[in-house]
């Protein structure tokens, strides 16, 4: 699709979801849109010169787009665009749509890093992947009285969907709940399946004032862990810069061993 | 009860921390019995304030020991508090820490009480209980006690992901000096036994898929660096023979942390030889991933690695006749030998040059450290190093253009031996 300066700009308005974004790609072809920009319902600000097009999220259309993309991309490439969507960076929706158009129309390779959009997808996917790995490492469960291992997280990117299977495989015999307090949703595993849930907190979810929600010996294990952490360090080798590079300060809030 | 455990944990973690191995990778134990845990590429759950990764609960079962090795903090003659965990306590700590996602598993070592078999039997019991009674599929690294019986070693291998025997001191004479009661043979013998068993197990798995796993993550070892007067050549030749003869997965080099006023050892206030340790690891990587033979890096003319430059650069400067290398033509083995190019960039270069001839700009984008590489290569450009620089000049230029993170604080250490 070649756009000319006379083509009107169309603003696509979608609901911010993954299927919504894929529906945008579908509509670009369905309505033969040329020059587009994309925004979510919350961020949309009308202007006098552009047409708007509201995208209705259609799972069927989204699946068709996914099927089409999977013919152009390796499984890693597919995972990369999903990761880019989960980055929630405002510019990524446009990048993903442009990238999809590139793939469909020019048959460009996902490894042609000379193209700025191809490079951007790879770079953002890498960032999200890094945080996904960090979350696998930095999640700290606390045992509640209901026998649920509970953890709160506040990742920069929305990586919770990317770590569910890891925790499900690893902790198959314990009930757990990982809650993203920044995005107000969590995933709960009941020994059989996982489901997305939203909690209704009366107060700040990270610091339940009612310490009674945790099991009797929970604090004891936290103390043991903190104590262990302190004793494995070798003072004569202290290297704070290296420590900070591996454990950036923004993650400390949820790390048991970093609490006083 | 909790206070006592806390005290034990403090003492026995303190004593175990000088063992630097922390790997939790290399095993593929699946959680297919709906139990607890699995293993994969390994995760570092946190990092100590000295920047080392914490992935396993690394403790001693006890710090009582019948040996008196001068370099060891738990030596018999050292006046420290002694204690011991029960099997149940270790199992409970491991499970409780694991369930909270603090760790990838357990690294259990021990001082030697009574005799080798008595100690080894308890280590094996911990692993057995974790695997069989708690359906624990996380990572278990057991230290094998030199001199323990083959039967116990074999049983350990059935439950552990990794076994290790520490060679402790790089040379046999050094070991005689600092640990007169210990015998090199007792360390070599279990390595050999485990190697044979691993080979046998691999053949069994080929025949019956369900054959039980035996030490799936292989074995490793550790040497203490700088406690005796060995050369880097001694150290790396020993490491090389361990890799060659016993198929070791890793050899760890642990800079000696002064723990004793013994006259046979470096003085109590000497610095940990961290830079030397770093250079040894670089040489180790060059041997394992870059196709270097240990003799190319260290020999009677160069018994020590340079401290101010990395061992690959130092090899290149000693062999100027091998350069310059044409990045667009040379084979992978040769590209790997260029200073400033790592394994990843080398592979990228080889795949990218199929589509276009690479120039300086391309190389920079691929992640090549041009400040070092530019003296050794030519590429698709009319610009390249035309001056006939001597090795000494190249070294000066490179040193002037980079700053080592170690040299600022550790200058004193350079003259130690």
XYZ file of C-alpha atoms in Angstrom:
677
model
C 0.000 0.000 0.000
C 1.572 3.260 -1.052
C 0.199 6.357 0.561
C 0.116 9.708 -1.176
C 0.072 13.152 0.475
C -3.568 13.478 -0.522
C -4.731 10.455 1.432
C -6.619 11.494 4.531
C -5.205 10.360 7.856
C -7.399 7.869 9.702
C -7.148 7.559 13.460
C -7.870 4.029 14.613
C -9.375 3.887 18.085
C -9.142 0.544 19.831
C -9.622 -0.844 23.332
C -5.940 -1.376 24.147
C -6.169 -5.171 24.205
C -4.090 -7.647 22.208
C -7.093 -8.821 20.189
C -8.072 -5.188 19.750
C -4.686 -4.412 18.253
C -4.897 -7.395 15.917
C -8.393 -6.263 14.896
C -6.847 -2.903 13.955
C -4.513 -4.720 11.548
C -7.520 -6.565 10.130
C -9.457 -3.330 9.617
C -6.518 -1.643 7.892
C -6.890 -4.231 5.139
C -10.670 -4.600 5.314
C -11.261 -0.858 4.850
C -8.176 -0.320 2.667
C -6.896 2.403 4.982
C -3.678 4.017 3.904
C -2.340 6.657 6.240
C -3.199 5.713 9.786
C -2.362 6.425 13.363
C -3.629 4.444 16.299
C -4.731 5.284 19.805
C -6.734 3.824 22.655
C -10.130 5.008 23.796
C -8.683 6.590 26.928
C -5.968 8.528 25.142
C -8.041 9.650 22.141
C -8.240 13.396 21.536
C -10.352 14.480 18.564
C -8.804 16.816 16.035
C -10.407 18.628 13.111
C -8.393 17.218 10.244
C -8.525 13.455 10.657
C -11.164 10.854 10.160
C -11.661 8.437 12.994
C -12.367 4.763 12.760
C -13.496 2.872 15.832
C -12.175 -0.687 15.821
C -14.452 -3.334 17.279
C -12.456 -6.086 18.862
C -13.277 -9.295 17.055
C -11.631 -12.536 18.219
C -12.357 -14.128 14.841
C -10.615 -11.324 12.923
C -7.749 -11.299 15.413
C -7.186 -15.024 14.970
C -7.106 -14.580 11.195
C -4.428 -11.918 11.542
C -2.432 -14.168 13.880
C -2.662 -16.993 11.385
C -1.431 -14.714 8.637
C 1.446 -13.431 10.758
C 2.492 -16.929 11.746
C 3.128 -17.679 8.076
C 5.557 -14.777 7.908
C 7.243 -15.110 11.292
C 9.146 -17.713 13.291
C 7.643 -18.716 16.659
C 10.174 -16.379 18.304
C 9.070 -13.613 15.972
C 5.446 -14.216 16.971
C 6.379 -14.104 20.646
C 8.260 -10.870 20.026
C 5.225 -8.940 18.779
C 3.153 -10.173 21.718
C 5.937 -9.039 24.078
C 5.988 -5.652 22.352
C 2.267 -5.324 22.925
C 2.765 -6.177 26.629
C 5.439 -3.486 26.916
C 2.514 -0.985 26.961
C 4.825 1.634 25.471
C 2.557 4.182 23.752
C 4.328 4.077 20.386
C 4.340 0.285 20.106
C 0.806 -0.081 18.704
C 1.770 1.940 15.622
C 5.090 0.122 15.318
C 3.352 -3.270 15.436
C 0.812 -2.246 12.786
C 3.529 -0.857 10.513
C 5.570 -4.000 11.094
C 2.606 -6.225 10.164
C 2.042 -4.216 6.975
C 5.716 -4.562 6.119
C 5.555 -8.311 6.612
C 2.376 -8.743 4.569
C 3.214 -6.417 1.712
C 6.989 -6.540 1.248
C 7.907 -9.968 2.571
C 10.670 -8.393 4.647
C 12.572 -10.770 6.969
C 12.215 -10.443 10.739
C 16.013 -10.301 10.805
C 16.372 -7.300 8.487
C 17.564 -5.085 11.317
C 18.379 -2.287 8.904
C 14.678 -1.369 8.973
C 13.874 0.850 11.987
C 10.585 -0.915 12.801
C 12.137 -4.370 12.611
C 14.936 -3.213 14.883
C 12.514 -1.568 17.306
C 10.439 -4.762 17.642
C 13.567 -6.783 18.392
C 14.842 -4.253 20.913
C 11.590 -3.842 22.829
C 10.991 -7.604 22.851
C 14.420 -8.026 24.385
C 13.672 -5.500 27.121
C 10.393 -7.200 27.964
C 12.135 -10.580 27.945
C 14.689 -9.286 30.402
C 12.041 -8.172 32.818
C 10.146 -11.417 32.402
C 13.277 -13.244 33.505
C 13.735 -10.858 36.404
C 10.220 -11.512 37.622
C 10.861 -15.250 37.626
C 13.763 -14.491 39.930
C 12.432 -11.667 42.099
C 8.938 -12.825 42.970
C 8.753 -13.556 46.693
C 5.828 -15.579 47.975
C 4.408 -15.191 51.445
C 2.229 -17.944 52.853
C -1.222 -16.817 53.967
C -3.482 -18.459 56.502
C -5.624 -19.783 53.638
C -2.602 -21.748 52.478
C -2.056 -19.553 49.442
C 1.422 -18.388 48.487
C 0.934 -14.721 47.738
C 3.242 -12.311 45.903
C 2.861 -8.727 44.751
C 4.725 -7.268 41.797
C 5.012 -3.921 40.005
C 6.918 -4.649 36.810
C 7.715 -1.881 34.310
C 6.057 -3.936 31.579
C 2.983 -6.138 31.812
C 4.948 -9.379 32.016
C 2.599 -11.381 34.253
C 1.024 -13.282 31.301
C 4.517 -14.336 30.248
C 5.478 -15.972 33.544
C 2.303 -17.863 34.425
C 3.337 -21.143 32.814
C 6.718 -21.053 34.567
C 5.101 -20.765 37.987
C 2.403 -23.269 37.140
C 4.976 -25.903 36.211
C 7.260 -25.191 39.086
C 4.743 -24.802 41.900
C 2.252 -27.423 40.764
C 1.470 -28.597 44.289
C 0.823 -25.292 46.026
C -1.876 -22.682 45.603
C -0.442 -19.322 44.588
C -1.480 -15.831 43.651
C 0.718 -13.309 41.892
C -0.781 -9.841 41.949
C 0.314 -6.902 39.832
C -0.541 -3.937 42.040
C 0.403 -1.433 39.361
C -2.146 -2.845 36.909
C -4.607 -4.137 39.515
C -4.932 -7.706 38.378
C -3.437 -11.020 39.299
C -3.244 -14.670 38.407
C -4.427 -17.332 40.823
C -3.540 -21.018 40.653
C -5.864 -23.404 42.512
C -3.812 -26.627 42.040
C -5.559 -27.327 38.728
C -5.834 -24.251 36.549
C -4.850 -20.630 36.544
C -7.263 -17.754 36.235
C -7.039 -14.000 36.062
C -8.578 -12.265 39.049
C -9.047 -8.796 40.464
C -8.934 -8.174 44.167
C -10.949 -5.579 45.981
C -8.582 -4.092 48.508
C -9.910 -2.004 51.300
C -6.479 -0.561 51.821
C -3.111 -0.588 50.104
C -2.577 -4.118 48.825
C 1.172 -4.162 49.269
C 1.054 -3.574 52.956
C -1.902 -5.368 54.428
C -2.115 -3.706 57.818
C -3.700 -6.849 59.107
C -0.633 -9.039 59.482
C -2.948 -11.840 60.546
C -3.550 -12.756 56.957
C -0.177 -14.519 56.897
C 0.535 -17.950 58.294
C 1.939 -18.278 61.753
C 5.521 -19.145 60.823
C 5.690 -16.959 57.708
C 7.644 -14.208 59.389
C 10.062 -16.721 60.821
C 11.033 -17.944 57.357
C 11.406 -14.392 56.122
C 13.774 -13.706 58.986
C 15.734 -16.855 58.218
C 16.057 -15.833 54.585
C 17.170 -12.304 55.418
C 19.646 -13.720 57.854
C 20.972 -16.143 55.256
C 21.263 -13.363 52.691
C 23.339 -11.303 55.084
C 25.698 -14.151 55.885
C 26.504 -15.341 52.365
C 28.078 -12.041 51.430
C 31.869 -11.809 51.699
C 32.748 -8.382 53.094
C 36.277 -8.313 51.735
C 34.823 -8.641 48.208
C 32.130 -5.974 48.519
C 31.109 -4.566 45.119
C 28.094 -2.316 45.355
C 28.073 -1.255 41.711
C 27.817 -4.852 40.591
C 25.115 -5.569 43.151
C 23.016 -2.664 41.896
C 23.429 -3.666 38.297
C 21.955 -7.074 39.038
C 19.288 -5.941 41.500
C 18.103 -2.458 40.460
C 16.643 -0.416 43.287
C 13.144 -0.236 41.818
C 12.662 -3.951 42.559
C 13.741 -3.772 46.204
C 10.298 -2.942 47.506
C 9.071 -6.476 46.884
C 12.248 -8.346 47.798
C 12.087 -9.956 51.213
C 15.856 -9.864 51.709
C 15.929 -6.117 51.051
C 13.460 -5.259 53.823
C 14.838 -4.107 57.142
C 13.449 -23.493 68.123
C 13.491 -20.791 65.496
C 16.290 -18.896 67.249
C 18.503 -21.982 67.240
C 17.924 -22.603 63.536
C 18.739 -18.984 62.854
C 22.029 -19.271 64.642
C 22.919 -22.515 62.870
C 22.011 -21.040 59.500
C 24.239 -18.026 60.145
C 27.229 -20.176 61.096
C 26.818 -22.809 58.410
C 26.084 -20.337 55.602
C 29.095 -18.289 56.659
C 31.281 -21.359 56.403
C 29.915 -22.439 53.029
C 30.158 -19.150 51.179
C 33.769 -19.560 50.090
C 32.685 -22.272 47.696
C 31.975 -20.158 44.640
C 29.944 -22.572 42.546
C 26.394 -21.316 42.179
C 25.265 -22.852 38.893
C 21.734 -24.220 38.821
C 21.627 -24.951 35.119
C 22.358 -27.947 32.951
C 19.727 -30.253 34.373
C 16.326 -30.924 32.851
C 14.376 -32.393 35.723
C 10.672 -31.954 34.981
C 7.900 -31.608 37.498
C 5.894 -34.466 36.065
C 4.888 -36.092 39.350
C 2.832 -33.050 40.389
C 5.436 -32.443 43.030
C 7.460 -29.366 43.848
C 9.840 -27.646 41.488
C 11.764 -28.251 38.313
C 15.127 -27.316 36.835
C 15.999 -25.503 33.637
C 18.438 -22.828 32.616
C 18.890 -21.739 36.179
C 17.742 -18.518 37.802
C 19.725 -16.170 40.014
C 17.175 -15.203 42.622
C 19.189 -12.467 44.212
C 22.715 -11.093 44.445
C 24.887 -10.537 47.511
C 26.396 -7.151 48.233
C 29.627 -8.427 46.671
C 27.689 -8.928 43.444
C 27.681 -12.726 43.361
C 24.534 -14.546 42.409
C 22.461 -16.449 44.955
C 20.621 -19.254 43.291
C 20.997 -22.119 45.730
C 20.712 -22.463 49.476
C 24.410 -23.003 50.033
C 25.178 -24.436 53.447
C 27.329 -26.919 55.282
C 25.638 -29.782 57.062
C 28.188 -29.256 59.807
C 31.362 -27.264 60.369
C 32.855 -29.885 62.684
C 35.867 -31.232 60.828
C 38.603 -33.754 61.517
C 40.972 -32.124 59.020
C 43.237 -29.166 59.577
C 43.658 -27.574 56.140
C 45.389 -24.226 56.588
C 43.315 -22.383 53.938
C 39.956 -23.470 55.349
C 37.896 -21.482 57.808
C 36.482 -24.643 59.424
C 39.883 -26.289 60.006
C 40.126 -28.292 63.221
C 42.549 -25.900 64.938
C 40.472 -22.782 64.262
C 38.701 -21.509 67.347
C 35.186 -20.963 66.032
C 31.685 -21.923 67.057
C 30.772 -25.402 65.810
C 27.334 -26.666 65.020
C 25.419 -29.111 62.828
C 22.049 -29.311 61.108
C 19.895 -32.374 61.365
C 18.742 -33.939 58.106
C 15.197 -32.814 58.829
C 16.233 -29.199 59.396
C 17.991 -28.982 56.037
C 15.039 -30.570 54.267
C 12.595 -28.177 55.918
C 14.698 -25.096 55.116
C 15.118 -26.130 51.491
C 11.424 -26.796 50.952
C 10.291 -23.653 52.746
C 12.738 -21.419 50.894
C 11.942 -23.035 47.583
C 8.181 -22.646 47.992
C 8.676 -18.914 48.568
C 10.704 -18.633 45.343
C 13.877 -17.648 47.220
C 16.050 -20.343 45.646
C 16.518 -22.846 42.803
C 17.538 -25.625 45.137
C 20.163 -26.821 47.581
C 23.954 -26.859 47.514
C 24.998 -29.040 50.413
C 28.539 -29.496 51.546
C 29.984 -30.525 54.867
C 32.919 -30.597 57.188
C 34.080 -34.149 57.745
C 32.994 -35.651 61.024
C 34.077 -39.137 62.105
C 34.976 -40.295 58.581
C 34.191 -39.832 54.917
C 31.450 -42.443 54.654
C 29.643 -41.279 57.782
C 29.503 -37.724 56.405
C 28.626 -38.708 52.847
C 25.820 -40.940 54.067
C 24.138 -37.967 55.758
C 24.461 -35.774 52.687
C 22.863 -38.501 50.608
C 20.067 -38.872 53.152
C 19.119 -35.215 52.756
C 18.911 -35.552 48.974
C 17.025 -38.832 49.187
C 14.456 -37.452 51.592
C 13.904 -34.375 49.417
C 13.419 -36.437 46.278
C 11.429 -39.358 47.615
C 9.426 -38.010 50.543
C 8.790 -34.484 49.330
C 8.683 -35.087 45.585
C 11.219 -32.275 45.243
C 12.366 -31.737 41.646
C 14.454 -28.616 42.210
C 18.213 -28.499 41.828
C 20.454 -30.424 44.213
C 24.220 -30.019 44.206
C 26.050 -32.321 46.604
C 29.672 -32.100 47.554
C 31.231 -35.536 47.437
C 33.489 -36.289 50.335
C 36.935 -37.536 49.224
C 37.376 -41.119 50.305
C 33.671 -42.009 50.504
C 32.686 -45.426 49.176
C 31.597 -46.012 45.576
C 28.168 -47.245 46.706
C 27.431 -43.959 48.475
C 28.756 -41.988 45.534
C 26.479 -43.903 43.239
C 23.463 -43.328 45.437
C 24.287 -39.615 45.626
C 24.325 -39.500 41.844
C 20.807 -40.849 41.649
C 19.359 -37.953 43.649
C 21.690 -35.056 42.859
C 21.753 -32.933 39.714
C 25.403 -32.116 40.177
C 28.238 -33.586 42.190
C 31.518 -31.876 42.864
C 34.846 -32.754 44.385
C 37.081 -29.807 45.137
C 40.658 -30.164 44.071
C 41.341 -27.305 46.556
C 44.959 -26.434 45.689
C 46.154 -26.405 42.062
C 49.382 -28.292 42.702
C 50.036 -31.501 44.585
C 52.965 -29.945 46.441
C 50.753 -27.045 47.531
C 48.207 -29.456 48.893
C 50.907 -31.342 50.827
C 52.048 -28.073 52.351
C 48.673 -26.712 53.435
C 46.639 -29.879 53.965
C 49.104 -32.584 54.976
C 46.304 -35.056 55.870
C 44.726 -34.874 52.430
C 45.715 -36.849 49.378
C 45.226 -35.764 45.767
C 44.372 -39.368 44.862
C 41.290 -39.312 47.085
C 39.948 -36.390 45.055
C 40.774 -37.810 41.638
C 39.336 -41.236 42.339
C 35.691 -40.104 42.889
C 35.887 -37.820 39.825
C 36.879 -40.752 37.735
C 34.171 -42.942 39.250
C 31.450 -40.344 38.607
C 32.683 -39.841 35.055
C 32.417 -43.573 34.321
C 28.949 -43.749 35.860
C 27.746 -40.751 33.835
C 28.959 -42.351 30.607
C 27.273 -45.612 31.539
C 24.038 -43.793 32.419
C 24.033 -41.987 29.073
C 24.259 -45.330 27.296
C 21.428 -46.712 29.427
C 19.219 -43.753 28.603
C 19.823 -44.419 24.912
C 18.512 -47.937 25.398
C 15.673 -47.313 27.861
C 14.234 -43.848 27.940
C 13.035 -44.369 31.509
C 16.459 -45.171 32.932
C 16.940 -43.102 36.099
C 18.908 -39.870 35.761
C 22.457 -39.893 37.071
C 24.011 -36.488 37.859
C 22.294 -34.883 34.832
C 24.125 -31.566 35.325
C 27.533 -33.241 35.475
C 30.351 -32.585 37.905
C 32.411 -29.531 38.751
C 35.409 -28.666 40.883
C 37.063 -25.699 42.549
C 40.610 -24.497 43.170
C 41.748 -21.873 45.626
C 43.894 -19.274 43.923
C 46.732 -17.429 45.579
C 47.004 -19.445 48.792
C 50.174 -21.108 47.567
C 52.797 -19.876 45.127
C 51.557 -21.697 42.037
C 51.774 -20.034 38.617
C 48.808 -19.381 36.342
C 50.311 -22.051 34.138
C 50.077 -24.610 36.979
C 46.469 -23.624 37.580
C 45.292 -23.739 33.994
C 47.144 -26.950 33.161
C 45.450 -28.608 36.108
C 42.092 -27.211 34.996
C 42.737 -28.394 31.466
C 43.490 -31.909 32.619
C 40.294 -31.924 34.712
C 38.231 -30.903 31.681
C 39.982 -33.411 29.430
C 40.212 -36.409 31.749
C 36.977 -36.168 33.710
C 34.618 -34.265 31.380
C 34.008 -31.642 34.053
C 31.294 -29.094 33.333
C 33.031 -26.317 35.221
C 36.188 -25.584 37.132
C 35.808 -22.668 39.535
C 38.675 -20.432 40.616
C 38.264 -18.960 44.058
C 40.592 -16.140 45.050
C 41.944 -16.891 48.502
C 40.193 -14.863 51.196
C 42.562 -14.614 54.175
C 41.068 -16.601 57.036
C 44.187 -17.453 59.017
C 47.455 -16.060 60.421
C 49.342 -19.161 59.309
C 52.910 -18.409 58.139
C 52.469 -20.738 55.151
C 49.773 -18.411 53.768
C 49.605 -14.834 52.446
C 49.339 -12.347 55.297
C 45.974 -11.758 56.914
C 45.559 -8.266 55.474
C 46.389 -9.143 51.858
C 43.710 -8.364 49.281
C 41.603 -11.037 47.604
C 43.211 -11.574 44.160
C 40.033 -10.686 42.274
C 41.733 -9.449 39.122
C 43.818 -12.599 38.828
C 40.678 -14.665 39.370
C 38.998 -12.729 36.556
C 41.888 -13.366 34.148
C 41.819 -17.090 34.968
C 38.118 -17.253 34.161
C 38.815 -15.465 30.866
C 41.485 -18.033 30.030
C 39.076 -20.817 31.020
C 36.461 -19.413 28.611
C 39.044 -19.147 25.834
C 39.800 -22.841 26.298
C 36.186 -23.952 26.379
C 34.445 -21.681 23.868
C 37.077 -20.062 21.660
C 39.109 -23.061 20.561
C 42.343 -22.038 22.273
C 44.705 -24.688 23.520
C 45.963 -24.035 27.017
C 49.567 -24.118 25.699
C 48.872 -21.130 23.459
C 47.835 -19.055 26.457
C 50.340 -20.223 29.036
C 53.742 -21.871 28.612
C 57.210 -21.734 30.074
C 57.876 -18.348 28.407
C 54.623 -16.882 29.723
C 53.797 -18.719 32.956
C 51.453 -15.923 34.120
C 48.513 -14.198 32.470
C 48.900 -10.461 31.974
C 46.941 -8.581 34.575
C 46.616 -5.332 32.631
C 45.158 -6.858 29.449
C 42.906 -9.838 28.793
C 44.457 -13.166 27.767
C 43.091 -13.084 24.213
C 44.611 -9.683 23.499
C 47.793 -10.834 25.087
C 47.880 -13.904 22.801
C 47.244 -11.694 19.754
C 50.080 -9.364 20.688
C 52.438 -12.322 21.029
C 51.378 -13.616 17.593
C 51.333 -10.569 15.291
C 52.059 -12.829 12.300
C 48.443 -14.131 12.448
C 47.003 -10.673 11.723
C 45.360 -8.714 10.144
C 42.367 -10.942 9.525
C 39.847 -10.192 6.777
C 36.499 -10.165 8.512
C 34.649 -10.996 5.284
C 36.703 -14.086 4.460
C 38.245 -15.676 7.539
C 36.563 -18.736 9.009
C 34.762 -18.680 12.351
C 37.659 -20.300 14.235
C 39.936 -17.428 13.234
C 37.371 -14.674 13.868
C 36.948 -16.004 17.401
C 40.623 -15.274 17.979
C 40.353 -11.539 17.272
C 40.550 -9.370 20.408
C 37.278 -7.507 20.987
C 35.085 -10.073 19.259
C 33.050 -12.463 21.389
C 31.288 -15.689 20.488
C 28.012 -13.928 19.703
C 29.514 -11.222 17.494
C 31.632 -13.828 15.712
C 28.545 -15.871 14.860
C 26.632 -12.766 13.799
C 29.513 -11.737 11.533
C 29.563 -15.124 9.852
C 25.803 -15.092 9.172
C 25.545 -11.403 8.254
C 28.379 -11.482 5.697
C 26.376 -13.892 3.570
C 24.090 -10.973 2.632
C 26.549 -8.104 2.446
C 30.228 -7.369 2.863
C 30.695 -5.828 6.282
C 32.278 -2.470 6.969
C 33.288 -0.702 10.205
C 29.804 0.654 10.775
C 28.252 -2.829 10.434
C 30.767 -4.304 12.846
C 30.076 -1.647 15.419
C 26.321 -2.308 15.239
C 26.905 -6.053 15.640
C 28.565 -5.347 18.962
C 32.271 -5.636 18.179
C 34.601 -3.737 20.534
C 36.377 -1.831 17.783
C 38.779 -0.057 20.116
C 40.582 -3.392 20.415
C 39.590 -5.168 17.201
C 40.569 -2.386 14.776
C 44.293 -3.157 15.059
C 43.772 -6.740 13.998
C 41.268 -6.714 11.136
C 40.444 -5.450 7.695
C 36.903 -5.176 6.363
C 34.960 -3.686 3.467
C 36.563 -0.290 3.747
C 39.629 1.443 2.436
C 40.376 2.565 5.943
C 42.383 0.275 8.151
C 45.388 0.387 10.403
C 48.256 1.058 7.976
C 50.951 2.026 10.416
C 53.364 -0.755 11.159
C 52.708 -0.750 14.883
C 54.656 -2.963 17.227
C 52.796 -5.112 19.750
C 53.977 -2.815 22.507
C 52.547 0.239 20.728
C 49.196 -1.454 20.128
C 49.019 -2.368 23.789
C 49.718 1.216 24.823
C 47.051 2.564 22.462
C 44.462 0.094 23.719
C 45.243 0.705 27.375
C 45.021 4.440 26.823
C 41.587 4.110 25.235
C 40.006 1.955 27.926
C 39.769 1.894 31.679
C 39.824 -1.313 33.661
C 37.299 -1.616 36.421
C 39.870 -3.420 38.552
C 43.062 -1.453 38.193
C 42.040 1.503 40.301
C 41.678 -0.376 43.549
C 43.975 -3.340 43.138
C 47.324 -1.983 42.053
C 49.011 -3.335 45.148
C 47.878 -6.810 44.324
C 49.831 -6.931 41.083
C 53.153 -7.433 42.824
C 52.031 -10.157 45.212
C 53.921 -13.048 43.646
